[in-house]
mmCIF file of C-alpha atoms in Angstrom:
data_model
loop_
_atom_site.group_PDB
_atom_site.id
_atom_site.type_symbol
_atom_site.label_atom_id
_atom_site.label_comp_id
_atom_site.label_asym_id
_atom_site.label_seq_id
_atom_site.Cartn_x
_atom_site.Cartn_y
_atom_site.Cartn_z
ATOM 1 C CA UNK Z 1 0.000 0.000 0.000
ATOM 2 C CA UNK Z 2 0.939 4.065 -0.287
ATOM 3 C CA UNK Z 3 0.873 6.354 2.041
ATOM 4 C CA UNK Z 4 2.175 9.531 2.399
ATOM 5 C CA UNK Z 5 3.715 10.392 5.874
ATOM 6 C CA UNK Z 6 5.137 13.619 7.690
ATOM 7 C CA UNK Z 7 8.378 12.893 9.812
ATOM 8 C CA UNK Z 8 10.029 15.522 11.926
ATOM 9 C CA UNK Z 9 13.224 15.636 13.839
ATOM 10 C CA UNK Z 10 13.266 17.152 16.810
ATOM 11 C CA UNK Z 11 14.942 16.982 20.378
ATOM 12 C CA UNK Z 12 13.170 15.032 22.642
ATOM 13 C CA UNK Z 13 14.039 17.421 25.505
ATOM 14 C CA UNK Z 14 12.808 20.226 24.014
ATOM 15 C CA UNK Z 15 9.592 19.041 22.423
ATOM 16 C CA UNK Z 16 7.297 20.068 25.381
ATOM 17 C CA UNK Z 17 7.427 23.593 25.874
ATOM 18 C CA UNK Z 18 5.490 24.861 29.396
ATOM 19 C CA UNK Z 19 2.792 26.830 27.998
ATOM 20 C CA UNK Z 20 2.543 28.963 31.186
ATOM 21 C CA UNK Z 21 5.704 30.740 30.730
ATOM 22 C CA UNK Z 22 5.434 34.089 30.041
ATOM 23 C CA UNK Z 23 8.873 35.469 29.378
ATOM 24 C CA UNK Z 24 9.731 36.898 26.364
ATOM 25 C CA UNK Z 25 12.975 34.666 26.081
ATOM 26 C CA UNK Z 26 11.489 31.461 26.577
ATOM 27 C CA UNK Z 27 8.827 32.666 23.891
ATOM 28 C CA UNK Z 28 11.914 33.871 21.674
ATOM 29 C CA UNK Z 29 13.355 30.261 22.195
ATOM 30 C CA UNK Z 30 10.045 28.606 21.079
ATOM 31 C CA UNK Z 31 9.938 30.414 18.048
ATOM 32 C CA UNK Z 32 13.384 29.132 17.473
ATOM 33 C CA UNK Z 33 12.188 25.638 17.582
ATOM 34 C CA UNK Z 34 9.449 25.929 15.295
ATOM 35 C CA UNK Z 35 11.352 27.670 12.735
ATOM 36 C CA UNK Z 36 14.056 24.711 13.262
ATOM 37 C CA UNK Z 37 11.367 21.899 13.080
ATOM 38 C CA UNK Z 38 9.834 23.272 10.003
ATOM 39 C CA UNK Z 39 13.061 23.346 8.312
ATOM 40 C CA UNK Z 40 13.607 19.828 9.552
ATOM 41 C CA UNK Z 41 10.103 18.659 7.893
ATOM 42 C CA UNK Z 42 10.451 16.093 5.136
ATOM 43 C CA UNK Z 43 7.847 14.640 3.001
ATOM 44 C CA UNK Z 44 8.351 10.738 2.294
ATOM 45 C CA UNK Z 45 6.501 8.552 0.119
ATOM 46 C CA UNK Z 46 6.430 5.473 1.384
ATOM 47 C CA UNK Z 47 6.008 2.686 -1.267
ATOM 48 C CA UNK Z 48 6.370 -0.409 0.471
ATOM 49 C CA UNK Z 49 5.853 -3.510 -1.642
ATOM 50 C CA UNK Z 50 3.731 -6.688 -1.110
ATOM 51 C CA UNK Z 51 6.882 -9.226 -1.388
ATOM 52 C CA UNK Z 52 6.375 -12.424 -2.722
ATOM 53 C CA UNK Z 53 7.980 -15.548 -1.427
ATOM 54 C CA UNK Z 54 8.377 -19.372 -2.965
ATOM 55 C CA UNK Z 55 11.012 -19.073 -5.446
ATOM 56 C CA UNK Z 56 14.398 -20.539 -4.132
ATOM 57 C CA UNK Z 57 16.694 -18.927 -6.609
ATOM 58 C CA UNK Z 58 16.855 -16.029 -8.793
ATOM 59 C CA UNK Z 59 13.524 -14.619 -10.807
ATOM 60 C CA UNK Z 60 14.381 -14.018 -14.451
ATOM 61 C CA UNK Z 61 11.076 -13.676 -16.419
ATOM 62 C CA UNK Z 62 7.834 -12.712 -15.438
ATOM 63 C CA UNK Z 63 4.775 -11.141 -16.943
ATOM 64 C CA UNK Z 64 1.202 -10.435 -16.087
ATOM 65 C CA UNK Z 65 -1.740 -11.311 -17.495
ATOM 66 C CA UNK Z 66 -4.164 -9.175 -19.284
ATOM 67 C CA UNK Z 67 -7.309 -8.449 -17.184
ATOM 68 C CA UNK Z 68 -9.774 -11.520 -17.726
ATOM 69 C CA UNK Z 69 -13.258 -12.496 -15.659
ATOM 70 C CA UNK Z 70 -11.082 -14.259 -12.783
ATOM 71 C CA UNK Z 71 -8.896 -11.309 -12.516
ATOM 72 C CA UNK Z 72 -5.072 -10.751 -13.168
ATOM 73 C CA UNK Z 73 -2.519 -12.726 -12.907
ATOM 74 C CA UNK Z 74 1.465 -13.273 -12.506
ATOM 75 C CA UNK Z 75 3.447 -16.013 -14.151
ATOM 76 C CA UNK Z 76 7.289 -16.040 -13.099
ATOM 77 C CA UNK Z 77 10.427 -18.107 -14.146
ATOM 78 C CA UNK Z 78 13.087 -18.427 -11.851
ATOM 79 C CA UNK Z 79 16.242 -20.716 -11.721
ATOM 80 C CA UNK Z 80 14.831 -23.124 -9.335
ATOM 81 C CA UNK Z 81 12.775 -24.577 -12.048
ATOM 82 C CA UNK Z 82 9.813 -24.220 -10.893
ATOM 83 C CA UNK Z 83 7.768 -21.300 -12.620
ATOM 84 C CA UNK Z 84 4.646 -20.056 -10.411
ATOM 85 C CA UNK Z 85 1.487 -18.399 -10.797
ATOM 86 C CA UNK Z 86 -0.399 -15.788 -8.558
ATOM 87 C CA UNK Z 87 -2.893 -13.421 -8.113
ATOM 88 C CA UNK Z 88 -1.678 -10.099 -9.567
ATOM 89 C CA UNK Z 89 -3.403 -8.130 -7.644
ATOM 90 C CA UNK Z 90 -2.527 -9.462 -4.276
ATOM 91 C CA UNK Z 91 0.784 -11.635 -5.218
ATOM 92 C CA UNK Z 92 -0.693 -14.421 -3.515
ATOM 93 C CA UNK Z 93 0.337 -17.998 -4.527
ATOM 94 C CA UNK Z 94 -1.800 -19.641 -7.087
ATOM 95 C CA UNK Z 95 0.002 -22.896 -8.127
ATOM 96 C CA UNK Z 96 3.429 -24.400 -9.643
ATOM 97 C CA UNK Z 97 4.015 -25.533 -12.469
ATOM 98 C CA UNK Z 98 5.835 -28.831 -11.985
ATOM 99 C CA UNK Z 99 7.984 -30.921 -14.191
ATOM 100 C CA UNK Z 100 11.119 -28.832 -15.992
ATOM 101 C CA UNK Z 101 14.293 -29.991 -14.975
ATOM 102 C CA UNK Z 102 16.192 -27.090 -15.593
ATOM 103 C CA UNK Z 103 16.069 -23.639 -14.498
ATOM 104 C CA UNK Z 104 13.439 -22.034 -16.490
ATOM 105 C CA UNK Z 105 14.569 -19.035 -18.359
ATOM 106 C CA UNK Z 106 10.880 -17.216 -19.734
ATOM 107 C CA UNK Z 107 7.484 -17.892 -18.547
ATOM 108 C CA UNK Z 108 4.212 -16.283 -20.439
ATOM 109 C CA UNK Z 109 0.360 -16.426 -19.956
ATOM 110 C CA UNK Z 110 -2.113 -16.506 -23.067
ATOM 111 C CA UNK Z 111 -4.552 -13.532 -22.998
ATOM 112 C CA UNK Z 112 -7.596 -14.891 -21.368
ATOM 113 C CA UNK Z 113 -4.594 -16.934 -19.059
ATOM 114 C CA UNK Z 114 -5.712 -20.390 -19.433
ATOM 115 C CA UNK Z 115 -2.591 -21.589 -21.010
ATOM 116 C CA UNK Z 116 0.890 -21.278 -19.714
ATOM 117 C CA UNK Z 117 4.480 -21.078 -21.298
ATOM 118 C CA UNK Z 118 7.204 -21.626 -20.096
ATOM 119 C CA UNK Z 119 11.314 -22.539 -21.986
ATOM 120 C CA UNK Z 120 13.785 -24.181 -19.567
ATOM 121 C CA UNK Z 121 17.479 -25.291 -19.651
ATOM 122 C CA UNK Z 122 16.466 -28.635 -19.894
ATOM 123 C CA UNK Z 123 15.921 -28.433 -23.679
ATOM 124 C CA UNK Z 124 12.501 -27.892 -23.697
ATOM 125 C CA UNK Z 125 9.829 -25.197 -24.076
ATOM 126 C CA UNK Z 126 6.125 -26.598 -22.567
ATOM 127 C CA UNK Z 127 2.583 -25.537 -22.505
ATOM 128 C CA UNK Z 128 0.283 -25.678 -18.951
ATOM 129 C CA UNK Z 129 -2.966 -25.775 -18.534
ATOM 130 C CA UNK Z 130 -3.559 -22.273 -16.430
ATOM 131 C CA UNK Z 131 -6.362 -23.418 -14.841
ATOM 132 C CA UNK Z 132 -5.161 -26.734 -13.305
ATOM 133 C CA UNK Z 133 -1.482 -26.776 -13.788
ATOM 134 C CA UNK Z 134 -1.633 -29.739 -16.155
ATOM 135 C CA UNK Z 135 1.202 -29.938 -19.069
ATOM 136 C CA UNK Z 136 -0.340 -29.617 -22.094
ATOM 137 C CA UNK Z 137 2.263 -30.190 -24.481
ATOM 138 C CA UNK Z 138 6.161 -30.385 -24.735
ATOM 139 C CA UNK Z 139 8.364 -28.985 -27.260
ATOM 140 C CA UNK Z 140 11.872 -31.028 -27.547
ATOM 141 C CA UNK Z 141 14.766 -28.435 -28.550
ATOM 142 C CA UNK Z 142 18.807 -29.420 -28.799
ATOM 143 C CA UNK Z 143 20.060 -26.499 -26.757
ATOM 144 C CA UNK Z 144 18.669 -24.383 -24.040
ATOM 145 C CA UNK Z 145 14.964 -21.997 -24.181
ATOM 146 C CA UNK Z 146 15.351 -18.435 -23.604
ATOM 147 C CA UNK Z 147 12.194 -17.245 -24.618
ATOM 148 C CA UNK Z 148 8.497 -18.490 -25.132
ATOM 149 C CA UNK Z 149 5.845 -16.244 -26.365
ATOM 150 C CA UNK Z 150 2.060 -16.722 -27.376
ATOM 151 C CA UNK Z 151 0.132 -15.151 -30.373
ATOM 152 C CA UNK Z 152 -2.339 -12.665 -29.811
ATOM 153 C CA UNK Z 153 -5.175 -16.063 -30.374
ATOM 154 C CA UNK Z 154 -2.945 -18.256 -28.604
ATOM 155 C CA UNK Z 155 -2.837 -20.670 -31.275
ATOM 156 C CA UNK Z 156 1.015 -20.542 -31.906
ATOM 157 C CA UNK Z 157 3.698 -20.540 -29.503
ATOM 158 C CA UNK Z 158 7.543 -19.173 -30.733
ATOM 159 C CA UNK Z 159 10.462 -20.358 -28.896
ATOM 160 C CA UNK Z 160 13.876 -18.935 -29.125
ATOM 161 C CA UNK Z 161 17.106 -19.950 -27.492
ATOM 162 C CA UNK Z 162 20.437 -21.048 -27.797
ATOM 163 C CA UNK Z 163 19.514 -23.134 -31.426
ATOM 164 C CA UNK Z 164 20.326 -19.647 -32.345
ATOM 165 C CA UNK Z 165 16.756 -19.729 -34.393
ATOM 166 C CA UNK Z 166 13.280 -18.667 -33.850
ATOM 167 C CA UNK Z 167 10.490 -21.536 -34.010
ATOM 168 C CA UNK Z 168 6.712 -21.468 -34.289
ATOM 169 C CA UNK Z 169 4.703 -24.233 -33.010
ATOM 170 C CA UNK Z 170 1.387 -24.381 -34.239
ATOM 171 C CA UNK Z 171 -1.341 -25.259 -31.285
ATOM 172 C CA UNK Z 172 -4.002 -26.627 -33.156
ATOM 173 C CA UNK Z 173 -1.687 -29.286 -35.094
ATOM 174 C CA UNK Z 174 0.878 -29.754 -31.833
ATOM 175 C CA UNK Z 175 2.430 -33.037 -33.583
ATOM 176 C CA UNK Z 176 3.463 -31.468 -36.949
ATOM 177 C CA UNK Z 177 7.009 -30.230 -37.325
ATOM 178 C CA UNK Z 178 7.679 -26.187 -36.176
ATOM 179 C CA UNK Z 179 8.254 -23.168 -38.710
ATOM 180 C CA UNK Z 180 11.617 -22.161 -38.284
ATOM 181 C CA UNK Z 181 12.846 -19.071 -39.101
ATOM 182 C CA UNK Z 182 16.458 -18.641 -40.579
ATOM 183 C CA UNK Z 183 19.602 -19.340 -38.229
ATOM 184 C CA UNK Z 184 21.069 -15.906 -36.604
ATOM 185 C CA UNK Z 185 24.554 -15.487 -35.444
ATOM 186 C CA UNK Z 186 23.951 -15.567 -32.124
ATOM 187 C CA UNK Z 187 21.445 -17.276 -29.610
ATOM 188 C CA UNK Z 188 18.393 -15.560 -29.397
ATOM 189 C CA UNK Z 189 17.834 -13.170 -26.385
ATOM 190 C CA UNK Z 190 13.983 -11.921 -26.573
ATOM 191 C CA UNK Z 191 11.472 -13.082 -28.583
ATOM 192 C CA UNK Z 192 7.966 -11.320 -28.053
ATOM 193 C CA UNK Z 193 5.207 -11.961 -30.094
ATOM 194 C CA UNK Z 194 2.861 -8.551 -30.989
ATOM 195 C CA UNK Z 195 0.110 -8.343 -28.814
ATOM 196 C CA UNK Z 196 -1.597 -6.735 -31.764
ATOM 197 C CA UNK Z 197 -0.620 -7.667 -35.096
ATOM 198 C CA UNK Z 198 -0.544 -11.649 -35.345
ATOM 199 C CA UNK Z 199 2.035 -11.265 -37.999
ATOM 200 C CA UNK Z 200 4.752 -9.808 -36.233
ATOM 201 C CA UNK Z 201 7.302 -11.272 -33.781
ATOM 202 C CA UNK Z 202 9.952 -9.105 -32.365
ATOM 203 C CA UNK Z 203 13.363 -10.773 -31.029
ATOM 204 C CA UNK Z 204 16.878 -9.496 -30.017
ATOM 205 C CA UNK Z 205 20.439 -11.831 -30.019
ATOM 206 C CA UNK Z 206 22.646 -12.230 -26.939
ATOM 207 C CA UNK Z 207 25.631 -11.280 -29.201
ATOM 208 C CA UNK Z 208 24.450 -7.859 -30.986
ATOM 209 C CA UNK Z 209 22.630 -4.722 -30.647
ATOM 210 C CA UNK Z 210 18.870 -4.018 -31.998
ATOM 211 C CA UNK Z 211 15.780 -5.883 -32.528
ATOM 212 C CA UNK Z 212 14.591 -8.033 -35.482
ATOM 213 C CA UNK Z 213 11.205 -7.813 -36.451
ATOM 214 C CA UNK Z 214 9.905 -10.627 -38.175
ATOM 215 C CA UNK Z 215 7.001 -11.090 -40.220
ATOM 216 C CA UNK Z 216 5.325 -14.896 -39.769
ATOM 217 C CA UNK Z 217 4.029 -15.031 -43.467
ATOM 218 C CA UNK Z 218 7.579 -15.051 -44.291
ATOM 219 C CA UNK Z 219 9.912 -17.045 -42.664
ATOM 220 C CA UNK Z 220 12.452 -17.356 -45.330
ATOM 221 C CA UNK Z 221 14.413 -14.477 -45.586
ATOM 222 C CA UNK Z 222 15.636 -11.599 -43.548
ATOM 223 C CA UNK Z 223 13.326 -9.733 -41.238
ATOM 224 C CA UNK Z 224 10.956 -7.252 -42.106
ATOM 225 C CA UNK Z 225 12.578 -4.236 -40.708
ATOM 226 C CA UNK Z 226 14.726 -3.466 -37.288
ATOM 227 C CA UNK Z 227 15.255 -1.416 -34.286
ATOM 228 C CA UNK Z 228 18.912 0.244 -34.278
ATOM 229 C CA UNK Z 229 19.469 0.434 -30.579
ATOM 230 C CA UNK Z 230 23.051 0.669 -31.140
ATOM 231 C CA UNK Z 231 25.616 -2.029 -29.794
ATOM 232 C CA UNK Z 232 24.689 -2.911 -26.254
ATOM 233 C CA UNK Z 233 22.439 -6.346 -26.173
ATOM 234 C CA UNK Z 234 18.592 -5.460 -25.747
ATOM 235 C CA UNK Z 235 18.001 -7.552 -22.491
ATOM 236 C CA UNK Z 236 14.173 -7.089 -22.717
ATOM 237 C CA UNK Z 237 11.347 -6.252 -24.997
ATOM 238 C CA UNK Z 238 7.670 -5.034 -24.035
ATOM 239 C CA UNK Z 239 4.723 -4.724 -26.110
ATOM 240 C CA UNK Z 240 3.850 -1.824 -24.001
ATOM 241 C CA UNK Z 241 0.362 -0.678 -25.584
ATOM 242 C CA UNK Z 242 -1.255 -1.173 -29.542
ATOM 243 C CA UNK Z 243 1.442 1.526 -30.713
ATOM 244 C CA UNK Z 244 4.645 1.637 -28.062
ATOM 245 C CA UNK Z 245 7.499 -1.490 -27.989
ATOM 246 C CA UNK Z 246 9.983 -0.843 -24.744
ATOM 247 C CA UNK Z 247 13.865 -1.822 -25.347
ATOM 248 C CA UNK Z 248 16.005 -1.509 -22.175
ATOM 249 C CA UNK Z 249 19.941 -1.999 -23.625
ATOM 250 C CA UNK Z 250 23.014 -0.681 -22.112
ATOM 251 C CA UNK Z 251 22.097 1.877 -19.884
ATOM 252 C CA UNK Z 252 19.525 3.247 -22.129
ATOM 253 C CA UNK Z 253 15.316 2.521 -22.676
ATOM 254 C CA UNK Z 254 13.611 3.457 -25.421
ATOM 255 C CA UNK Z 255 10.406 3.363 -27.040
ATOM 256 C CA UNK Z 256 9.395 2.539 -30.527
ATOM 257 C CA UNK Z 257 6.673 2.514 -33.116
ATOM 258 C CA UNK Z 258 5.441 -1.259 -33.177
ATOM 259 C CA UNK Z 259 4.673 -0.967 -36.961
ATOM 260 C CA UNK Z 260 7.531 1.007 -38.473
ATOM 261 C CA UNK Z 261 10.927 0.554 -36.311
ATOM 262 C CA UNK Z 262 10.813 4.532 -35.762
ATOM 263 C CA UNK Z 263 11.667 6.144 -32.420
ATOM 264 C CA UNK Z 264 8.626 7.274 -30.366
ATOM 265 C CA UNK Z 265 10.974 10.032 -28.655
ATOM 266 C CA UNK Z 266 14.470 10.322 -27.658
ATOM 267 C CA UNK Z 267 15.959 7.383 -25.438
ATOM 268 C CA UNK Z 268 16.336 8.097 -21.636
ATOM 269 C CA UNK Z 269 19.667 7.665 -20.366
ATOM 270 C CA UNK Z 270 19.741 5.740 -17.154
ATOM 271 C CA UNK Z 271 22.566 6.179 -14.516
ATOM 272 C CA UNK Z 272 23.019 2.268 -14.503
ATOM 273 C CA UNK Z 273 23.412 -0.585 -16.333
ATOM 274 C CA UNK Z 274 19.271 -1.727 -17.244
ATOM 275 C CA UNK Z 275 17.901 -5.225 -17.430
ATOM 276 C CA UNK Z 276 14.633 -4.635 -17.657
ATOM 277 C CA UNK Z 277 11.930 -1.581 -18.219
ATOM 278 C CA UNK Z 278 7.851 -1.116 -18.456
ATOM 279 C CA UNK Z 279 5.764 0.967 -19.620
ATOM 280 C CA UNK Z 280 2.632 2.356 -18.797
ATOM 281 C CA UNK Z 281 1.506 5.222 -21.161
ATOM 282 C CA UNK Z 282 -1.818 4.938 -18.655
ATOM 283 C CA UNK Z 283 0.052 6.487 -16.023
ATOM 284 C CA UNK Z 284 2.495 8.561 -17.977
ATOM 285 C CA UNK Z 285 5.738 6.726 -16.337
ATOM 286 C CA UNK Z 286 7.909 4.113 -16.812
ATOM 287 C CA UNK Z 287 9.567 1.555 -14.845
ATOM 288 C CA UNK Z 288 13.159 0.237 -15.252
ATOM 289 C CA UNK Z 289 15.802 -2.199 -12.816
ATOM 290 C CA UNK Z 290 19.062 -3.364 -13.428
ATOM 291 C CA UNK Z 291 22.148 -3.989 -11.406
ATOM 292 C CA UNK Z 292 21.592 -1.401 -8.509
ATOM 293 C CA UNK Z 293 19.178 -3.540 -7.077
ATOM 294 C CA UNK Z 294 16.743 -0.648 -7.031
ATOM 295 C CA UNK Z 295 13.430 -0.730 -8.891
ATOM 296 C CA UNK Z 296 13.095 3.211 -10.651
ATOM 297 C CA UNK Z 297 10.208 5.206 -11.277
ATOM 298 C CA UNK Z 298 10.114 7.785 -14.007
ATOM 299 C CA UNK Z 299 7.960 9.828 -15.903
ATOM 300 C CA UNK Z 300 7.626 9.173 -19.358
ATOM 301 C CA UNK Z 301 7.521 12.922 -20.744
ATOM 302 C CA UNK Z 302 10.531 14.214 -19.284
ATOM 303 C CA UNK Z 303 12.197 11.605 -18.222
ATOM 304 C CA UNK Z 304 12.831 12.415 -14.588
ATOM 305 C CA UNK Z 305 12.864 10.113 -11.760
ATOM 306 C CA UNK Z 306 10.117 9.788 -9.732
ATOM 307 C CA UNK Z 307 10.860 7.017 -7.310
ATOM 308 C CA UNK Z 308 13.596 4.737 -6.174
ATOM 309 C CA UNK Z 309 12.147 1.358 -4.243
ATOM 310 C CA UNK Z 310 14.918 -0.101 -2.239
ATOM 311 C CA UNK Z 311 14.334 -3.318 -1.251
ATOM 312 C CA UNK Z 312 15.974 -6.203 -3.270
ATOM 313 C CA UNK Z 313 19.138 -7.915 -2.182
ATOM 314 C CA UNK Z 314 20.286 -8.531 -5.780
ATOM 315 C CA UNK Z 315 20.330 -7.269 -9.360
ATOM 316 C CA UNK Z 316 16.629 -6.544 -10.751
ATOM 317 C CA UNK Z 317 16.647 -9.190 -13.772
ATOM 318 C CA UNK Z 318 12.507 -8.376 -14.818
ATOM 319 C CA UNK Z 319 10.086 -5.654 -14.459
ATOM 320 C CA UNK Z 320 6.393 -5.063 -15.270
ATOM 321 C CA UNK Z 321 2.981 -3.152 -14.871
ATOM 322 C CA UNK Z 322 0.110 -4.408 -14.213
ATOM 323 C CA UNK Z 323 -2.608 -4.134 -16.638
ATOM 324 C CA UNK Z 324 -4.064 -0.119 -15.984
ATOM 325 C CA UNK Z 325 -0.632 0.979 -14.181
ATOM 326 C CA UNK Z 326 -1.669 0.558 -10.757
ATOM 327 C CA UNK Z 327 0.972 -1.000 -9.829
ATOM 328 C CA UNK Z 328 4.462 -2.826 -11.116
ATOM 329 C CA UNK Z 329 6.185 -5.459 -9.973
ATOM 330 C CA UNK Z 330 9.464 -6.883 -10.241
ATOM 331 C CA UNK Z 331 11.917 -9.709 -10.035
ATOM 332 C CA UNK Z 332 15.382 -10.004 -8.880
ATOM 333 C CA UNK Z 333 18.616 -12.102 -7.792
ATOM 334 C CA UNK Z 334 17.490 -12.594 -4.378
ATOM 335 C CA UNK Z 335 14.897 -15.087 -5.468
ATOM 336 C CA UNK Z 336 11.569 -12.755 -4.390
ATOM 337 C CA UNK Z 337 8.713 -10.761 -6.404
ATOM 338 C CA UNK Z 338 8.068 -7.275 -5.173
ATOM 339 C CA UNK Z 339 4.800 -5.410 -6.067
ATOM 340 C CA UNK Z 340 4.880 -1.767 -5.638
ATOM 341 C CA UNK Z 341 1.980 0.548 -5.701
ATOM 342 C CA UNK Z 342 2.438 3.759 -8.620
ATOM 343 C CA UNK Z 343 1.966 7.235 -7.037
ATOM 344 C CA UNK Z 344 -1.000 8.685 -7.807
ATOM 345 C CA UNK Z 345 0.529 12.022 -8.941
ATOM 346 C CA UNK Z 346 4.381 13.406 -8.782
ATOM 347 C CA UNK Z 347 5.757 14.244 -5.606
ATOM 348 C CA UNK Z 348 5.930 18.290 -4.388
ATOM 349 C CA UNK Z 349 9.075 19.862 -5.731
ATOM 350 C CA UNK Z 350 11.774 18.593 -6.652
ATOM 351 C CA UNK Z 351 12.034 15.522 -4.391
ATOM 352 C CA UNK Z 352 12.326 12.206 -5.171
ATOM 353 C CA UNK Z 353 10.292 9.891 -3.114
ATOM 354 C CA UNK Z 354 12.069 6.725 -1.826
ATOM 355 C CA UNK Z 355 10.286 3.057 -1.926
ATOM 356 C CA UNK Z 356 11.809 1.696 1.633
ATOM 357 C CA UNK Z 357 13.114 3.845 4.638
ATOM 358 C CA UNK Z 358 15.140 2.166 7.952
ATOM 359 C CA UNK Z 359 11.770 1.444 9.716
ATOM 360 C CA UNK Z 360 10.177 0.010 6.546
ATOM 361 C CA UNK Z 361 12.973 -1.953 5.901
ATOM 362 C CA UNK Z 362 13.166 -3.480 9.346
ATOM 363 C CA UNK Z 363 9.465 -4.006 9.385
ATOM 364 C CA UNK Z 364 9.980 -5.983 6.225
ATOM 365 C CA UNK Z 365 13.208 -7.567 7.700
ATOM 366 C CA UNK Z 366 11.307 -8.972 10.534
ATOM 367 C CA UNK Z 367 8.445 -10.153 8.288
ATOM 368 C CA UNK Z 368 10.788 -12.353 6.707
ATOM 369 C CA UNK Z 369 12.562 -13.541 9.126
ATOM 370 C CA UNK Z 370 9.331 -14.456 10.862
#
């Protein structure tokens, strides 16, 4: 939850004045301490998260669900190898998804989040039944699953990975042979299907800069057009609305047309090396984490930060919105899924409000000991 709270600092001693004096000097001294306390007054947003326990090992992929008639939900992959599902609204546990025997690498929900995805180390990408954590089907591969994505009628699935090659399962016929798409020089990094345009898939390499945009109708030659991000790896893609893809590379996130390759403005330049970033136009801000281990708010118009949410104990690998931009969660190294509530409006001046303080943090440091 968010609230906003008023701390002051003040000297125990000399907090309780005797109102029945009547000399001028201890007046004079009172007015002292006022003018000292008010200078002393800070305004703190408090952001504490809802964190989210079960995994064992890192988080590395996770992504809500659009909003459906049971609500919204979370699927995560984490290096334990067991990818989970919960409420989105309240982070509570849902179910696992047992049987990879690998650390699973991506993890993705259909849009009415019946089926599950997920692509593991063990050489296989699989498909869950979202409803009682069934497998559905398993998709043999000769190297390790990076990504998994669904089309927008979640009746193809496209795996990427270390085969260094995209591949589209087809659903309906699950025993005929995938569509692969040509071999790239590297293994592939992203793959993220348009939540739109049932045509387009959008992936980026562990070895180069940009993103490849592919059209499914043909799978023969080179891709339809690209995103020049410049050198540094994209580390994650977002379909962030109809119109808006999200890159986070480098230390940079940027936002694209999702028809056309162009740049939707200029990138923002972030004072760390990202992993991950979301978008929620909704709102007007946008999310990113990397290696600080610090999940950062900013808005989307000017670019300045809004909010830094302390909390994590490791590098931020995965960061998201929920659907409407109330709030975002993320992932990290420390094996745990935070959920942060979005400020309403901007803080006053030219503060930046801070996610965690010491007495949040203990509070939270107790819960989990607990």
């Amino acid at each position: 939850t968010t609230t906003t709270t008023t701390t002051t600092t003040e000297d125990p001693k000399l907090s309780s004045s005797s109102s029945s004096s009547s000399s001028s000097s201890s007046e004079g001294t009172q007015h002292q301490q006022n003018q000292q306390q008010q200078q002393q007054r800070i305004q703190i947003c408090f952001s504490g998260p809802m964190v989210c326990h079960g995994h064992s090992r890192p988080i590395v992929d996770l992504q809500y669900s659009p909003v459906t008639k049971d609500g919204v939900f979370i699927v995560s992959a984490s290096k334990d190898g067991k990818p989970m599902l919960r409420n989105g609204t309240t982070g509570d546990w849902i179910g696992t998804f047992e049987g990879h025997k690998g650390a699973v690498w991506s993890a993705c929900l259909n849009a009415p989040a019946t089926l599950a995805a997920t692509g593991s180390a063990d050489f296989t990408a699989k498909v869950w039944d979202g409803l009682t954590g069934d497998q559905v089907y398993e998709f043999g591969h000769k190297h390790i699953v990076r990504c998994v994505s669904f089309s927008p009628d979640s009746a193809k699935l496209c795996t990427g990975g270390f085969e260094k090659q995209l591949r589209i399962y087809d659903l309906t016929k699950p025993e005929a042979d995938p569509v692969s798409l040509p071999k790239q020089s590297s293994a592939v990094k992203c793959a993220k299907w348009s939540t739109e345009n049932e045509n387009l898939i959008y992936t980026s390499l562990a070895g180069e800069g940009g993103v490849a945009v592919w059209d499914v109708r043909d799978t023969t030659s080179k891709a339809a057009f690209c995103f020049d991000t410049g050198k540094d790896v994209v580390t994650s893609i977002e379909l962030s609305s109809r119109d808006v893809v999200t890159t986070a590379s480098g230390n940079q996130v940027s936002f694209w047309k999702a028809e056309t390759g162009d740049k939707v403005k200029d990138s923002c330049t972030i004072p760390f090396t990202v992993e991950s970033a979301s978008l929620c136009e909704e709102k007007g801000y946008f999310a990113a984490g990397g290696e600080d281990m610090w999940v950062h708010l900013y808005d989307y118009k000017t670019g300045k930060e809004i909010a830094q949410n302390k909390g994590h104990h490791g590098p931020v690998h995965c960061v998201r919105f929920a659907p409407g931009g109330d709030s975002y969660a993320s992932g990290s190294e420390d094996g745990t899924i935070r959920i942060w509530s979005t400020p309403s409006s901007e803080p006053s001046g030219s503060e930046v409000s801070a996610g965690t303080t010491a007495a949040s943090a203990e509070a939270e440091g107790s819960e989990e000991s607990s």
